[in-house]
Amino acid sequence: MNTFAFMIHPIEIGDIARKFGPLGKLPPRLVESLFKYAPPLKVSQITGVCSKHARAEGWFVACPITSRLMVDLPEEFVIKKIIKTGKLAQKLGAKILGLGAFTSVVGDAGITVDKNLDIAVTTGNSYTVATAIEGAKEAAVLMGHNIKKCHAVVVGATGSIGSVCARLLARDVRALTLVARKKSRLEDLAHRITYETGVAPRITSDIKHALQNAQIVITVTSAVDTIIGADDLMPGAVVCDVSRPRNVSREVAEKRNDVLVIEGGVVEVPGQVNFNFNFGFPPGMSYACMAETMMLAMEGRYESFSLGRDMSLQQVEEISALARKHGFKLAGFRSFERAVTREEIAKIRENARRALSASRAKPQTGN
């Protein structure tokens, strides 16, 4: 049997309380602090992953550290906890382990974890990139944008996912802006993109300024708090939020009916998959990083596929071919844990058209 495991962790303190009800009565920060000393645990068994070529089964295993603590605790402590959780996956019989959420970005993005386990490890970043770009472009077309005339912004552009997203988007858009903290890394990426595509990206660390005129936004940072608010986006913008925790504030959905925010990397899994665990998706759907782990297992490719900060376009193309072979596909659009229909997108598009028309009709003031 082809076997895999996927590592999850509590995104916020409330996730612990939901899983372990009585703990919800204790002060949240106390729960968070105590839980970091808990052992890793098997959350559920995953069954029914099946294509016409192969089948697989696996497990969810949990590293008991919240997103905030993943960032705040000493890196060595966190990596040791991730490795310990990986050893549980190994003991269960998994032959490849996928790293989810912050477990995929801590330290050297899986390389040290891989060296300390006897099974293959992947972050799932290659397929996450593939689905993020596919979803953002498809959503932009539905919103009435001509991709070739769009200004795209990648927030978190120098990360392993962001850099490849930027390189792929540069092939199709009119203008590209790269946003990250370190200027030297931004400059290196911009030079590379110019060499590969002829597009000369702008670079900045000012997110709000970069977003003012962006029709397409891919955001892939490891920020613990939201960094994009309701006033930051132009009418008609399509934002693909790949990050967990989210980079886009929920107030965008509440206050802006002229902006489309989609979750990056939501995938339909082939077969009659049963995760035996509710992580907020409808039956049969998963994150792209989970899907990459599954398809590598189905293919019997027990190799460390997506690791570290560097990712090649070839990896993205290769994993996309495996997805097509086994029947993994983009599962429509979701926004803040719910499906978004084409009818709703059409309404958002019309609201954006009206907002843009109104802004153009306003009289200009000043000299």
CSV table of C-alpha atoms in Angstrom, one decimal, residues 153 155 207-208 210-217 228-240 248-249 252-253 256 258-261:
chain,number,residue,atom,x,y,z
A,153,VAL,CA,1.8,42.1,-7.1
A,155,VAL,CA,3.6,39.8,-1.4
A,207,ILE,CA,2.7,46.7,0.8
A,208,LYS,CA,0.0,49.3,0.9
A,210,ALA,CA,2.2,48.4,-4.0
A,211,LEU,CA,-1.5,47.3,-3.8
A,212,GLN,CA,-3.1,50.6,-4.9
A,213,ASN,CA,-3.2,49.7,-8.6
A,214,ALA,CA,-3.0,45.9,-8.6
A,215,GLN,CA,-5.6,43.8,-10.4
A,216,ILE,CA,-4.0,40.5,-9.3
A,217,VAL,CA,-2.4,39.9,-5.9
A,228,ILE,CA,-3.9,43.4,4.0
A,229,GLY,CA,-6.9,45.4,5.1
A,230,ALA,CA,-10.2,46.6,3.5
A,231,ASP,CA,-8.7,50.0,2.4
A,232,ASP,CA,-5.6,48.6,0.7
A,233,LEU,CA,-7.2,47.2,-2.5
A,234,MET,CA,-8.5,48.7,-5.6
A,235,PRO,CA,-12.0,47.8,-6.9
A,236,GLY,CA,-11.9,44.7,-9.0
A,237,ALA,CA,-8.8,43.3,-7.4
A,238,VAL,CA,-8.4,39.5,-7.2
A,239,VAL,CA,-6.4,38.4,-4.2
A,240,CYS,CA,-5.1,34.8,-3.9
A,248,VAL,CA,-5.9,39.1,4.2
A,249,SER,CA,-8.1,40.4,7.0
A,252,VAL,CA,-12.1,42.7,3.4
A,253,ALA,CA,-14.9,40.2,2.9
A,256,ARG,CA,-15.6,45.2,0.3
A,258,ASP,CA,-16.1,44.9,-5.1
A,259,VAL,CA,-13.0,42.7,-4.3
A,260,LEU,CA,-12.6,38.9,-4.8
A,261,VAL,CA,-10.4,37.1,-2.2
